[in-house]
Coordinates of C-alpha atoms in Angstrom, one line a residue:
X1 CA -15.7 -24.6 6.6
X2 CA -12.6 -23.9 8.9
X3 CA -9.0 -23.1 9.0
X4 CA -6.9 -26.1 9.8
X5 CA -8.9 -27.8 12.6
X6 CA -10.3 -24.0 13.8
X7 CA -13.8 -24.5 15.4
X8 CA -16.7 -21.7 15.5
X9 CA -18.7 -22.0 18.0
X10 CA -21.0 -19.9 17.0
X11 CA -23.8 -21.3 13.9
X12 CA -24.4 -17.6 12.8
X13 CA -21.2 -16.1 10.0
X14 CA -19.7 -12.7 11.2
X15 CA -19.1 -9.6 9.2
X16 CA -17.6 -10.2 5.8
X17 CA -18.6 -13.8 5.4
X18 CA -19.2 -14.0 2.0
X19 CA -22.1 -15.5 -0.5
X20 CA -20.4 -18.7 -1.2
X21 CA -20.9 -19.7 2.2
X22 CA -24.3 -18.7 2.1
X23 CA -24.8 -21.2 -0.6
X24 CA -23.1 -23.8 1.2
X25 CA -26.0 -23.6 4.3
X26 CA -28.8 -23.6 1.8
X27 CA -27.5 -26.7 -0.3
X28 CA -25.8 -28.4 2.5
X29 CA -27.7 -27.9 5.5
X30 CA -31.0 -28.6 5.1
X31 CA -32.4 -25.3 5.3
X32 CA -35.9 -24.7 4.2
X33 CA -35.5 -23.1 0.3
X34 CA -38.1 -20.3 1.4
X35 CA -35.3 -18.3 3.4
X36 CA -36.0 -14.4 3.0
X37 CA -33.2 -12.1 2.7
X38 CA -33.0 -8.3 3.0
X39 CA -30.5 -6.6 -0.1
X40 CA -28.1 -3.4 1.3
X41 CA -25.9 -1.8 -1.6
X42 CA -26.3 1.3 -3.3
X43 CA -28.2 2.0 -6.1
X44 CA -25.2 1.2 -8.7
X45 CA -24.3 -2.1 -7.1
X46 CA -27.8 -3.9 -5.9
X47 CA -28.9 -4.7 -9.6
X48 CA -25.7 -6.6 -9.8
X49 CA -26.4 -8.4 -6.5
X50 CA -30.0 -9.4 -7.6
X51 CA -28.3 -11.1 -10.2
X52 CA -25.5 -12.8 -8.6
X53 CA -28.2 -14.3 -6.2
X54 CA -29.9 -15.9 -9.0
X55 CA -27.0 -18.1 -10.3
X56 CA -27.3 -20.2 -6.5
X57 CA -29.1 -23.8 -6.7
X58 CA -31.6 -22.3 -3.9
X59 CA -31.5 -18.5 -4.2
X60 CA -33.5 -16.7 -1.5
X61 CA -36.3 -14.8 -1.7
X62 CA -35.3 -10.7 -1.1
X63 CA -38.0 -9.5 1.2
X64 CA -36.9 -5.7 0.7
X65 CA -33.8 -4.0 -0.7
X66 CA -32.2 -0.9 1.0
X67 CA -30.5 1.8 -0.7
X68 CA -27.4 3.0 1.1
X69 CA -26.7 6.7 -0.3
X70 CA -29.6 6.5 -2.6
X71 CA -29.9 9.1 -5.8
X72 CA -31.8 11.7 -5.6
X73 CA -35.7 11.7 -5.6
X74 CA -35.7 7.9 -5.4
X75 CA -38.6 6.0 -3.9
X76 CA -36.9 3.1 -1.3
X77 CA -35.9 2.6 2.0
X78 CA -32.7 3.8 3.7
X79 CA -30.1 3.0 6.3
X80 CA -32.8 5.1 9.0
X81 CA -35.1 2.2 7.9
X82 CA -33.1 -0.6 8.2
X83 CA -33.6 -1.7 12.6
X84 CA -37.4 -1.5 12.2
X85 CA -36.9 -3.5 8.9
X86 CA -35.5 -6.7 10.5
X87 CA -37.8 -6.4 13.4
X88 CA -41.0 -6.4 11.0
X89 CA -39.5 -8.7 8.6
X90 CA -37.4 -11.1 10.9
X91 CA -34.9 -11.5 7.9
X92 CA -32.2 -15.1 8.1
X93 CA -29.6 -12.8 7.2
X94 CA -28.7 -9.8 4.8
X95 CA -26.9 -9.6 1.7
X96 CA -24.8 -6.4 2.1
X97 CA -23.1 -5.3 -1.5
X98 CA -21.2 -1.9 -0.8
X99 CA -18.4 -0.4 -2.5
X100 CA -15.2 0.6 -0.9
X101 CA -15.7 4.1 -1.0
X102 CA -19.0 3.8 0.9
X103 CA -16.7 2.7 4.4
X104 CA -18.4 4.7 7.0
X105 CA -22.0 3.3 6.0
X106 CA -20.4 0.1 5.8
X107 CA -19.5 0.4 9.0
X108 CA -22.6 1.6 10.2
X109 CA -24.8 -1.4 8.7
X110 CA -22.5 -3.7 9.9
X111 CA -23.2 -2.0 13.7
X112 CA -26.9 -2.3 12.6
X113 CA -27.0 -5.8 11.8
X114 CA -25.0 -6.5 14.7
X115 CA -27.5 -4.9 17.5
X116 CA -30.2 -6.7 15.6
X117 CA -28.6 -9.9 15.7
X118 CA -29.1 -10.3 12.0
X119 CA -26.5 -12.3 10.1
X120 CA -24.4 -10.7 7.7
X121 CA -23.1 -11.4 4.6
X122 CA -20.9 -9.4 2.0
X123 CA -20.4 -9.7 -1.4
X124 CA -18.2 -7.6 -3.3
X125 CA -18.8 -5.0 -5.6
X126 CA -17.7 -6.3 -9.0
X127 CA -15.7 -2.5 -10.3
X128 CA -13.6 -3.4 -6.6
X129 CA -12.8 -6.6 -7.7
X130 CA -11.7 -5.2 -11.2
X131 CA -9.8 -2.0 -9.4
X132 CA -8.4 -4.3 -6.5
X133 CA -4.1 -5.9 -6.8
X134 CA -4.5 -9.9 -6.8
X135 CA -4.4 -10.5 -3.3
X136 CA -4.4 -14.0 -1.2
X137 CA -7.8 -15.1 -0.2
X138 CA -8.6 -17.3 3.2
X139 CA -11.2 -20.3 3.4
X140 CA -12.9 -21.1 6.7
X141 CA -13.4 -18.0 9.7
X142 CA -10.5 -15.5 7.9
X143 CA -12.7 -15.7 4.6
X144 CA -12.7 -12.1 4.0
X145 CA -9.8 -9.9 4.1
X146 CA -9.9 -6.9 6.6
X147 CA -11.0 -3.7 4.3
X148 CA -7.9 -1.7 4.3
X149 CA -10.2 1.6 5.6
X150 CA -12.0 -0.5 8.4
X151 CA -8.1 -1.8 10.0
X152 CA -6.8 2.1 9.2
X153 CA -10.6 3.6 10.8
X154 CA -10.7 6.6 8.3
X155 CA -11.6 7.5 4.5
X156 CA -9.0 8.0 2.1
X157 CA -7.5 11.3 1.1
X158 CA -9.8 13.2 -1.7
X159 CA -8.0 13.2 -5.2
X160 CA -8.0 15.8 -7.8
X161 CA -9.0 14.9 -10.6
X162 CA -8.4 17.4 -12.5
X163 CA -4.8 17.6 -11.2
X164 CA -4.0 14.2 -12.2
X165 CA -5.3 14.7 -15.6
X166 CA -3.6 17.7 -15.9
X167 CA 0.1 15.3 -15.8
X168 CA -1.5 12.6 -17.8
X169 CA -3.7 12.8 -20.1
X170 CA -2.6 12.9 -23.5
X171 CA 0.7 12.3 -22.3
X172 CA 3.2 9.8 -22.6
X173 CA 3.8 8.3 -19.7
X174 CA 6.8 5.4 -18.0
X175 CA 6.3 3.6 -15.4
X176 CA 9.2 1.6 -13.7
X177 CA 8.4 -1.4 -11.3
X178 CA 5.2 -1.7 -12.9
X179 CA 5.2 -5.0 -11.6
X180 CA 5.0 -3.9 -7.8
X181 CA 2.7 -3.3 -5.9
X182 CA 3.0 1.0 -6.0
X183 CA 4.0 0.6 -10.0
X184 CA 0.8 -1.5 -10.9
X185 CA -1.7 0.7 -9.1
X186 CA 0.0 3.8 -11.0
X187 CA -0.2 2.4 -13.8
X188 CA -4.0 1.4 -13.5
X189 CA -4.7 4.9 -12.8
X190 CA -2.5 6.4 -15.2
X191 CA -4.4 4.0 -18.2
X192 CA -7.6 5.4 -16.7
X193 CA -6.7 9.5 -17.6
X194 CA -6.4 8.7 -21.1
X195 CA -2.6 9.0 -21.5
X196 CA -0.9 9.0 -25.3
X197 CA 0.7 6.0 -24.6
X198 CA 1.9 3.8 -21.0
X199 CA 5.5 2.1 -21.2
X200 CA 5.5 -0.6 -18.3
X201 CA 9.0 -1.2 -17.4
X202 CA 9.6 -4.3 -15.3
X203 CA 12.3 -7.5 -14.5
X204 CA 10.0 -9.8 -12.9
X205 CA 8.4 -11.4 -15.8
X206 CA 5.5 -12.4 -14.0
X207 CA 4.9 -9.6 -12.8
X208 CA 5.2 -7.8 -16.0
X209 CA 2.9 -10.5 -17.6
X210 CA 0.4 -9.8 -15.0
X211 CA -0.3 -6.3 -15.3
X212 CA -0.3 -6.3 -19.1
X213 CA -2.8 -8.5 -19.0
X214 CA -4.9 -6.2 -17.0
X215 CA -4.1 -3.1 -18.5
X216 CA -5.1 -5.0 -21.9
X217 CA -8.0 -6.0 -20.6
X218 CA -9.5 -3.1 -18.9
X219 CA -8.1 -0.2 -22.0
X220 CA -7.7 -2.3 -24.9
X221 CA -7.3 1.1 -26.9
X222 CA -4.7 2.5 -25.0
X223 CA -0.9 2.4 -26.6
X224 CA 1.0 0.6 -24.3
X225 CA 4.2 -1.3 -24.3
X226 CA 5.2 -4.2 -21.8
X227 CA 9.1 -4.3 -21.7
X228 CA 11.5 -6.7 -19.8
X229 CA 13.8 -4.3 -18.2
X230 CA 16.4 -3.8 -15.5
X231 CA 17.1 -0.6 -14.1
X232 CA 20.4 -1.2 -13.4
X233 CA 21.8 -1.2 -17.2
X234 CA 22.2 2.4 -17.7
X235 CA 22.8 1.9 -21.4
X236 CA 19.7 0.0 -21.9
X237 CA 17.9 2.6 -19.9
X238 CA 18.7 5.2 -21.8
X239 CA 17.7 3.2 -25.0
X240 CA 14.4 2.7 -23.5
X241 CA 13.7 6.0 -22.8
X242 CA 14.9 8.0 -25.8
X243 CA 12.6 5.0 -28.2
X244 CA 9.9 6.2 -26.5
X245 CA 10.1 9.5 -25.2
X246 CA 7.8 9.6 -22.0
X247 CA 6.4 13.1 -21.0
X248 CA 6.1 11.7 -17.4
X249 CA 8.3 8.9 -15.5
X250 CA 7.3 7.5 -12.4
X251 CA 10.6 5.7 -10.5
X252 CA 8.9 2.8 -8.7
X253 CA 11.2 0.4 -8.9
X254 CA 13.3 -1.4 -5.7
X255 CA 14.3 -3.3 -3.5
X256 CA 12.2 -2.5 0.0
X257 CA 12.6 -5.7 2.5
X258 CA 14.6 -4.4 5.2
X259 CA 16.0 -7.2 6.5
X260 CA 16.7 -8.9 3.4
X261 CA 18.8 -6.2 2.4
X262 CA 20.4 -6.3 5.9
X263 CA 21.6 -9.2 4.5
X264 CA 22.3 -8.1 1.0
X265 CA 23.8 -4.6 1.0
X266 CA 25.6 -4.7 -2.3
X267 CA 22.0 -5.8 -4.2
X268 CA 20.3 -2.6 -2.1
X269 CA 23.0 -0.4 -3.5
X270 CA 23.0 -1.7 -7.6
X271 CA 19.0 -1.2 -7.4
X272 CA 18.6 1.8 -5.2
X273 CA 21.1 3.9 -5.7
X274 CA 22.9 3.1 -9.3
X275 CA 19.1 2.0 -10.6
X276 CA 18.1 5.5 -9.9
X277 CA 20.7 7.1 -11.3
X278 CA 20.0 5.5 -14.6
X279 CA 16.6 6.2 -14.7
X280 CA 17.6 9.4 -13.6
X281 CA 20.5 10.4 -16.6
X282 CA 17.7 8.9 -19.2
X283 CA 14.7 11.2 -18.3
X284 CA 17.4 14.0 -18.6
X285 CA 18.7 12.9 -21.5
X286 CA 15.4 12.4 -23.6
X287 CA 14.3 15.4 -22.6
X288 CA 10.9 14.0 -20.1
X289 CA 8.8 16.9 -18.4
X290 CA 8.2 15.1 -15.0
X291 CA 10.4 12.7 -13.0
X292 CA 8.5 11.4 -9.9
X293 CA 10.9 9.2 -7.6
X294 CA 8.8 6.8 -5.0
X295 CA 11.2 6.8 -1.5
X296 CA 10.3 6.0 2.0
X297 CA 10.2 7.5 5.4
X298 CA 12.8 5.1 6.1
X299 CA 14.9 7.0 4.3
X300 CA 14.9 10.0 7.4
X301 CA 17.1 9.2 10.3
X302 CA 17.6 5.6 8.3
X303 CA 18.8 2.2 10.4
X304 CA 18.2 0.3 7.9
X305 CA 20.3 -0.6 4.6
X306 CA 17.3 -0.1 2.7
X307 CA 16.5 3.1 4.1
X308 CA 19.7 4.4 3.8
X309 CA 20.2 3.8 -0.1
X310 CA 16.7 5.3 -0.2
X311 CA 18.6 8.4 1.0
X312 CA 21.0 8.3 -1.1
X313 CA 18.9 7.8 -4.2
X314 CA 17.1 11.0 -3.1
X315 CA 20.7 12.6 -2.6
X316 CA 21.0 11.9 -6.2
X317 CA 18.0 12.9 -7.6
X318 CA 18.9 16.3 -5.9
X319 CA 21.7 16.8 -7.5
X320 CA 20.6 16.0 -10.8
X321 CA 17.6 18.2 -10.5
X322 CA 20.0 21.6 -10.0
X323 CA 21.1 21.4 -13.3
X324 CA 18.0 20.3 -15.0
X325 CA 16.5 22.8 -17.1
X326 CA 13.5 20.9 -19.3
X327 CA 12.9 18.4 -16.3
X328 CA 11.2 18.6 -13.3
X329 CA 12.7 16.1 -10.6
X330 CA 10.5 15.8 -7.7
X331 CA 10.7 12.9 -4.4
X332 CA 7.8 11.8 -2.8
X333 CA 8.0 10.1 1.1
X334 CA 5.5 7.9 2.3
X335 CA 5.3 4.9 4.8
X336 CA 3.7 1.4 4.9
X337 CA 1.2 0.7 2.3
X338 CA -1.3 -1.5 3.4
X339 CA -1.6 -5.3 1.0
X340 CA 1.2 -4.2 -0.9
X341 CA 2.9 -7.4 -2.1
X342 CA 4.9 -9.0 1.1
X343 CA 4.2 -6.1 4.0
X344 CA 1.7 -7.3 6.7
X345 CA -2.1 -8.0 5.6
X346 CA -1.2 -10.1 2.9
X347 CA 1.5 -11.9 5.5
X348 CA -1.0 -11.9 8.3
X349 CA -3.7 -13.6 5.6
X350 CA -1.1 -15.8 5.2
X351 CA -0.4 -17.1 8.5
X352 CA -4.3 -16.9 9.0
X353 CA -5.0 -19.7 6.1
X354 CA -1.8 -21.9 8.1
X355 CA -3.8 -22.0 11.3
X356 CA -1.5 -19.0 12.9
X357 CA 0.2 -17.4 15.1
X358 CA -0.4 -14.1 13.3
X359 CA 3.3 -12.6 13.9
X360 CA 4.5 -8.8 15.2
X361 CA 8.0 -7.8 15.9
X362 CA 7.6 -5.3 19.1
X363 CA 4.7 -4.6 20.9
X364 CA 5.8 -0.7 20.7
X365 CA 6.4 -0.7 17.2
X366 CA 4.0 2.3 15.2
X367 CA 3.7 2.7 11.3
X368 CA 2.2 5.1 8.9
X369 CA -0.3 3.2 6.7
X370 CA -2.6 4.1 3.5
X371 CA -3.8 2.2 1.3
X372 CA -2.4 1.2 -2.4
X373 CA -4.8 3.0 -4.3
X374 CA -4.8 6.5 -1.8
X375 CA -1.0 6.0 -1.8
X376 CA -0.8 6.1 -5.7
X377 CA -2.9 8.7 -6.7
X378 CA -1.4 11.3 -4.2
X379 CA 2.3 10.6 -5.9
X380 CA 0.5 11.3 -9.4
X381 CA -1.1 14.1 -7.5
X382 CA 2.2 15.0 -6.5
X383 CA 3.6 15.5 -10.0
X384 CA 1.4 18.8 -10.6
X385 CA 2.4 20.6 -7.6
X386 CA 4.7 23.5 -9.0
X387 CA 8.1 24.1 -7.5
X388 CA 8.3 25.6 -4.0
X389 CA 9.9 29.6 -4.2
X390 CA 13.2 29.7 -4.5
X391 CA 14.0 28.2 -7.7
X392 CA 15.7 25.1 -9.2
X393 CA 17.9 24.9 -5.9
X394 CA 16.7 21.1 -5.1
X395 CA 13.9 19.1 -5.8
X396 CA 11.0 19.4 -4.0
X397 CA 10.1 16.6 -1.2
X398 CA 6.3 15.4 -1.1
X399 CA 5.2 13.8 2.0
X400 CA 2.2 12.0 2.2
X401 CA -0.7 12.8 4.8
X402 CA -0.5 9.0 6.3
X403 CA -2.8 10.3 9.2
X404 CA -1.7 8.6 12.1
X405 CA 1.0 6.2 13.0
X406 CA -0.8 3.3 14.2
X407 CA 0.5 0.8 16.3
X408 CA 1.3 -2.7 14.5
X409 CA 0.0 -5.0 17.5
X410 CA -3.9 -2.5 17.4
X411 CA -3.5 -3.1 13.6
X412 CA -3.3 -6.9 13.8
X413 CA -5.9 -7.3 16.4
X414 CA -7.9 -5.5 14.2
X415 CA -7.4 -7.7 11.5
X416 CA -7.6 -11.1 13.3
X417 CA -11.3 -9.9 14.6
X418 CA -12.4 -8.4 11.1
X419 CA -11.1 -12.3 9.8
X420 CA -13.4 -13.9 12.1
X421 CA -11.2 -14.3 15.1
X422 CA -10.6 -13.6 18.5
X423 CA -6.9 -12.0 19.2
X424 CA -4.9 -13.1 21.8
X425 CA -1.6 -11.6 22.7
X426 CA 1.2 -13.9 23.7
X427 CA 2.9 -13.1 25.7
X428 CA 0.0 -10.5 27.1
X429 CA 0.8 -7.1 26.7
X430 CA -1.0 -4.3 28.9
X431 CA -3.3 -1.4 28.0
X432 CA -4.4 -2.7 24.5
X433 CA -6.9 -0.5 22.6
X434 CA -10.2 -1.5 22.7
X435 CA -11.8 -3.6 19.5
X436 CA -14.6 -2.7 17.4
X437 CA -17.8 -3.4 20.1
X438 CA -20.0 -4.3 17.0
X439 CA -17.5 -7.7 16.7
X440 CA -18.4 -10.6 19.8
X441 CA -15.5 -12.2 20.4
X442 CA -16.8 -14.5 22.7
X443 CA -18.6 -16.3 19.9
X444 CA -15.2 -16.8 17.8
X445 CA -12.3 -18.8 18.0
X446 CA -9.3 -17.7 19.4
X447 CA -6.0 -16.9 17.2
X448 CA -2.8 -16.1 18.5
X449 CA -0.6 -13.1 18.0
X450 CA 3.1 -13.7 18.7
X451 CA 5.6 -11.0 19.5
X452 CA 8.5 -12.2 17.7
X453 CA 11.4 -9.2 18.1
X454 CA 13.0 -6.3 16.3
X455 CA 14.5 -7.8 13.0
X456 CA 17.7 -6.0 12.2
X457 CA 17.1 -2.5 10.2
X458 CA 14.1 -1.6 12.3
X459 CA 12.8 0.8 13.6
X460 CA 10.4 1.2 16.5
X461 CA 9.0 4.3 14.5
X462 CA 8.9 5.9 11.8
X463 CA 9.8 9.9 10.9
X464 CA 8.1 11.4 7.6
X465 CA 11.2 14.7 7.2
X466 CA 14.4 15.8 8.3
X467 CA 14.4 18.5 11.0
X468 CA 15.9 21.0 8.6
X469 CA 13.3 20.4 6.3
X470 CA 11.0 23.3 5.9
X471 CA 7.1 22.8 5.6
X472 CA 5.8 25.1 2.5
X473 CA 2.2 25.0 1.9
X474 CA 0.3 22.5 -0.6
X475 CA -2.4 23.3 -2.9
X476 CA -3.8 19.9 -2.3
X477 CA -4.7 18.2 1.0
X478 CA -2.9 14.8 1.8
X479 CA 0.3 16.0 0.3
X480 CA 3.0 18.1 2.1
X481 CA 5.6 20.0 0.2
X482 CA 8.9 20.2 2.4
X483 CA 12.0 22.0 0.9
X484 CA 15.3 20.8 1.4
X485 CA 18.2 22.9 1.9
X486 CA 20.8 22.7 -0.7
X487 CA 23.3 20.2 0.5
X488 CA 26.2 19.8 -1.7
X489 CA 27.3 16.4 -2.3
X490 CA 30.5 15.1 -4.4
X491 CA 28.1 13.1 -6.5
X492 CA 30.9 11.5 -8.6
X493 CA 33.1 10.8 -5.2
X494 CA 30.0 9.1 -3.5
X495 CA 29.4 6.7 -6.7
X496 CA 32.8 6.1 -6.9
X497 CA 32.7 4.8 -3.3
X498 CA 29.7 2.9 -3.3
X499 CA 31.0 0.8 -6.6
X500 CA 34.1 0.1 -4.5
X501 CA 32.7 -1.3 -1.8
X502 CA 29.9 -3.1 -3.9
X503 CA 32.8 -4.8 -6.4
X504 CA 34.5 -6.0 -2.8
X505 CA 31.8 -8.5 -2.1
X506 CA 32.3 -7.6 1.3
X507 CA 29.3 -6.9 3.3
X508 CA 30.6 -5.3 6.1
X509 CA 32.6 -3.2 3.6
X510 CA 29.5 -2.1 1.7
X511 CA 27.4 -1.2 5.1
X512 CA 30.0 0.8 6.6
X513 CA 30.5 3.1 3.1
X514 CA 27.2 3.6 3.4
X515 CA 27.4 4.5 6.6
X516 CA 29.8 7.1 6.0
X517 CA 27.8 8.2 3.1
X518 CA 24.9 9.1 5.4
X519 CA 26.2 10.3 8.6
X520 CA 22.4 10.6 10.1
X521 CA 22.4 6.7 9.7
X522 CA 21.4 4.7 13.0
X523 CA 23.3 1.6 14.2
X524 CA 20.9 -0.8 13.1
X525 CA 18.9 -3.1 15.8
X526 CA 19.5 -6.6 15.9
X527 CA 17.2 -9.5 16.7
X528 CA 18.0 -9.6 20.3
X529 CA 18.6 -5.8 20.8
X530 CA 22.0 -5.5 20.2
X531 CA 24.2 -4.5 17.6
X532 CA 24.7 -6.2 14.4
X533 CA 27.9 -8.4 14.7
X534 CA 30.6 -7.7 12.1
X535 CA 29.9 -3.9 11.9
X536 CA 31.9 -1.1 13.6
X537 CA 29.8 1.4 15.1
X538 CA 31.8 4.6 14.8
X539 CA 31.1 7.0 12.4
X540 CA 32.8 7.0 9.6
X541 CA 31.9 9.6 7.6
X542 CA 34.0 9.6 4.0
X543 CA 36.8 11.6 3.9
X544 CA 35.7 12.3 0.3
X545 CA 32.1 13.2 0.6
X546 CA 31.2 16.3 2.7
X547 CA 27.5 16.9 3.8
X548 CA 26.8 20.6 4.8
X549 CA 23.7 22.6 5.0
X550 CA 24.0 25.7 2.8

């Protein structure tokens, strides 16, 4: 099977070719039924795959299994035994079946295999399928999505357990966004410390619909509520909140396409900004322990729209937080989260399935990445650091250990060869980093990668905190605690402003109060490198709204 007209030319699957096309070759083919197979998982995960093999029309017949991380004391063979295996046992091909957290051995086997000339192919584990977002799938060479560990080439952050228990269990906890792609992994691990009860507060209905159904599924026990909500009605915020009285609120909801909101300031400012603020007032109000706002590192040194009402959402959550004496406001910064709904694996798998080009904007352009999961476990994490010394004087700022910043074009080479292609760069670019050795790209068709241009609102790079942002130590690695200065802000000025310019319908309007509203903001880049037409450049800072450092 191919992609739109894309030929292998080689008759042996790559890495992460999966059982279904092993099936195909032994029903379709011809191939003798007697083909012998060697079975790599660990010891939780190769009982499953013994049974999975049975349910094909011509199963094959496992000549060994091999135990990757085995328990303790058990009698089997190991990843040391695994070249002189296939050289004593000549196997068609292996059947590897490891879960995500094993990614270094994975990675190793897969070199193995490789070296050995020994096809390869990979079923999933089933708890990843159960833990994984819904995510696009590919037919043909791009069959299997890039594991977000292998394209980021290092493990995830350790959790603390008992740190994340500490905020949720027993607890009532809100999640808003739980829709997205942040909120729903939250609120899968959230169900999973045994909270009192889980309020998923969404608009999309869909979406809402869709992670319901999972969290139904996977805790039927656990008290939950599914409600269609937007932010942005403060009245019906605070409704929602003081029915049912959440220990914990995690603020995951908004708008995060920059160039969308290029395009549609006044929407960025209603969600971002005055969506926070209700959210905000109601944890206040009904008295909640913990309120954990999800920002960006787009919101330091913004250029963009969306990073800039980031900003100012943090701006307001500081403010609110100095006179907060039963709730704990906290911000947490982190970058790109890798197949998040919309951001570049699932658009790349996209544009894979339509027979290419894979697209990037700038050959120079670097990113912080994680993963979903690492990403939402470190801003529950976050919730249980205490406050930095000095008080109540402004909420603390999280930022997430991203690692890092890897370049987009090294990224999307390394996920056209994990898909089963060969890269090519058009136009060519110099001094590209080197792909894994294990892959042979002479054997695989050729995909293109097309440098497209800045879109307006980006930025070639990306900053995780202000330079007047102190670093404080963290009791947990993978989070950093900053502390902010106290800047005082005429909070009731600057909302004043911002619902002026959004009740003007005027877009230029609304982009240059924000401007003046955050006088750190960046002209934003256009397209072609210029300036965005339509928009004064000079600062403007409002006459209204002072920013100084204390």
């Amino acid at each position: 099977m191919t992609a739109h007209g894309a030929t292998p030319t080689s008759s042996h699957p790559g890495p992460g070719h999966d059982l279904p096309g092993t099936r195909e070759r032994a029903t379709g083919s011809g191939a003798a039924s007697a083909r012998r197979a060697v079975l790599i998982g660990t010891a939780e995960s190769v009982g499953l795959l013994s049974s999975q093999l049975a349910l094909l029309a011509d199963p094959p017949k496992a000549e060994a299994v091999v135990l990757v991380e085995p328990p303790a004391g058990a009698v089997c063979r190991t990843t040391e035994d695994l070249p002189r295996l296939c050289r004593d046992l000549r196997p068609d091909f292996a059947v590897v079946c490891l879960p995500r957290s094993s990614a270094a051995e994975s990675r190793r086997v897969s070199a193995i295999l490789a070296e050995l000339n020994v096809p390869e192919r990979r079923v999933p584990v089933l708890q990843d399928l159960l833990d994984a977002p819904p995510a696009s799938t590919l037919s043909g060479p791009g069959a299997a999505v890039a594991d977000a560990r292998r394209l980021l080439g290092r493990e995830p952050r350790p959790i603390d357990h008992g740190a994340v228990a500490s905020v949720i269990e027993g607890k009532r906890v809100l999640v808003t966004g739980a829709g997205g792609s942040i909120g729903s992994e939250i609120a899968r691990i959230v169900a999973s410390y045994g909270p009192e009860s889980l309020v998923l507060a969404e608009r999309s209905e869909n979406a809402l619909f869709e992670i319901d159904r999972v969290i139904q599924r996977r805790f039927p026990g656990l008290a939950r509520a599914a409600v269609l909500h937007d932010i942005t009605d403060h009245d019906a915020t605070l409704r929602l909140l003081a029915k049912h009285r959440p220990h914990a609120v995690f603020h995951a909801a908004a708008h995060k396409h920059v160039p969308l909101m290029e395009d549609h300031p006044a929407h960025a400012v209603t969600n971002n900004v005055f969506g926070t603020r209700s959210v905000a007032d109601a944890a206040l109000a009904c008295g909640a322990e913990r309120f954990v706002l999800i920002s960006s590192d787009k919101a330091v040194n913004p250029t963009s729209v969306m990073g800039a009402t980031k900003r100012l959402a943090e701006m307001y959550v500081q403010h609110i937080h100095r006179s907060a004496d039963a709730t704990r406001f906290s911000i947490v910064r982190f970058g790109n989260v890798l197949g998040s709904a919309c951001s570049v694996v699932p658009i790349w798998s996209s544009q894979l399935a339509e027979g290419g080009p894979v697209t990037v904007t700038d050959h120079r352009m670097t990113r912080y990445f994680m993963s979903i999961h690492e990403a939402a476990s470190l801003v529950i994490q976050s919730a249980a650091i205490p406050d930095p010394p000095g008080g109540r004087s402004a909420a603390p700022v999280f930022v997430l250990d991203m690692g890092e910043p890897v370049r987009i074009l090294d990224l999307a080479r390394r996920f056209v060869a994990a898909s089963g292609f060969h890269p090519v760069v058009v136009p060519p670019v110099q001094g590209l980093t080197p792909l894994d050795p294990a892959i042979d790209l002479s054997t695989l068709p050729t995909m293109e990668i097309a440098l497209t241009g800045v879109r307006p609102g980006e930025k070639l790079y990306e900053e995780l905190a202000y330079d007047h942002e102190a670093l404080i130590p963290s009791p947990f690695p993978g989070i950093s605690v900053w502390s902010t200065p106290s800047q005082p802000v005429d909070i009731p000025n600057m909302l004043a402003e911002l619902t002026a310019a959004r009740n003007s319908q005027n877009r230029a309007a609304v982009i240059q109060t924000i401007r003046g509203l955050v006088p750190e903001m960046q002209p934003p880049i256009a397209a072609r490198g210029g300036p965005l037409q339509g928009i004064d450049q000079a600062d403007t800072c409002s006459d209204k709204v002072r920013h100084a450092a204390a």
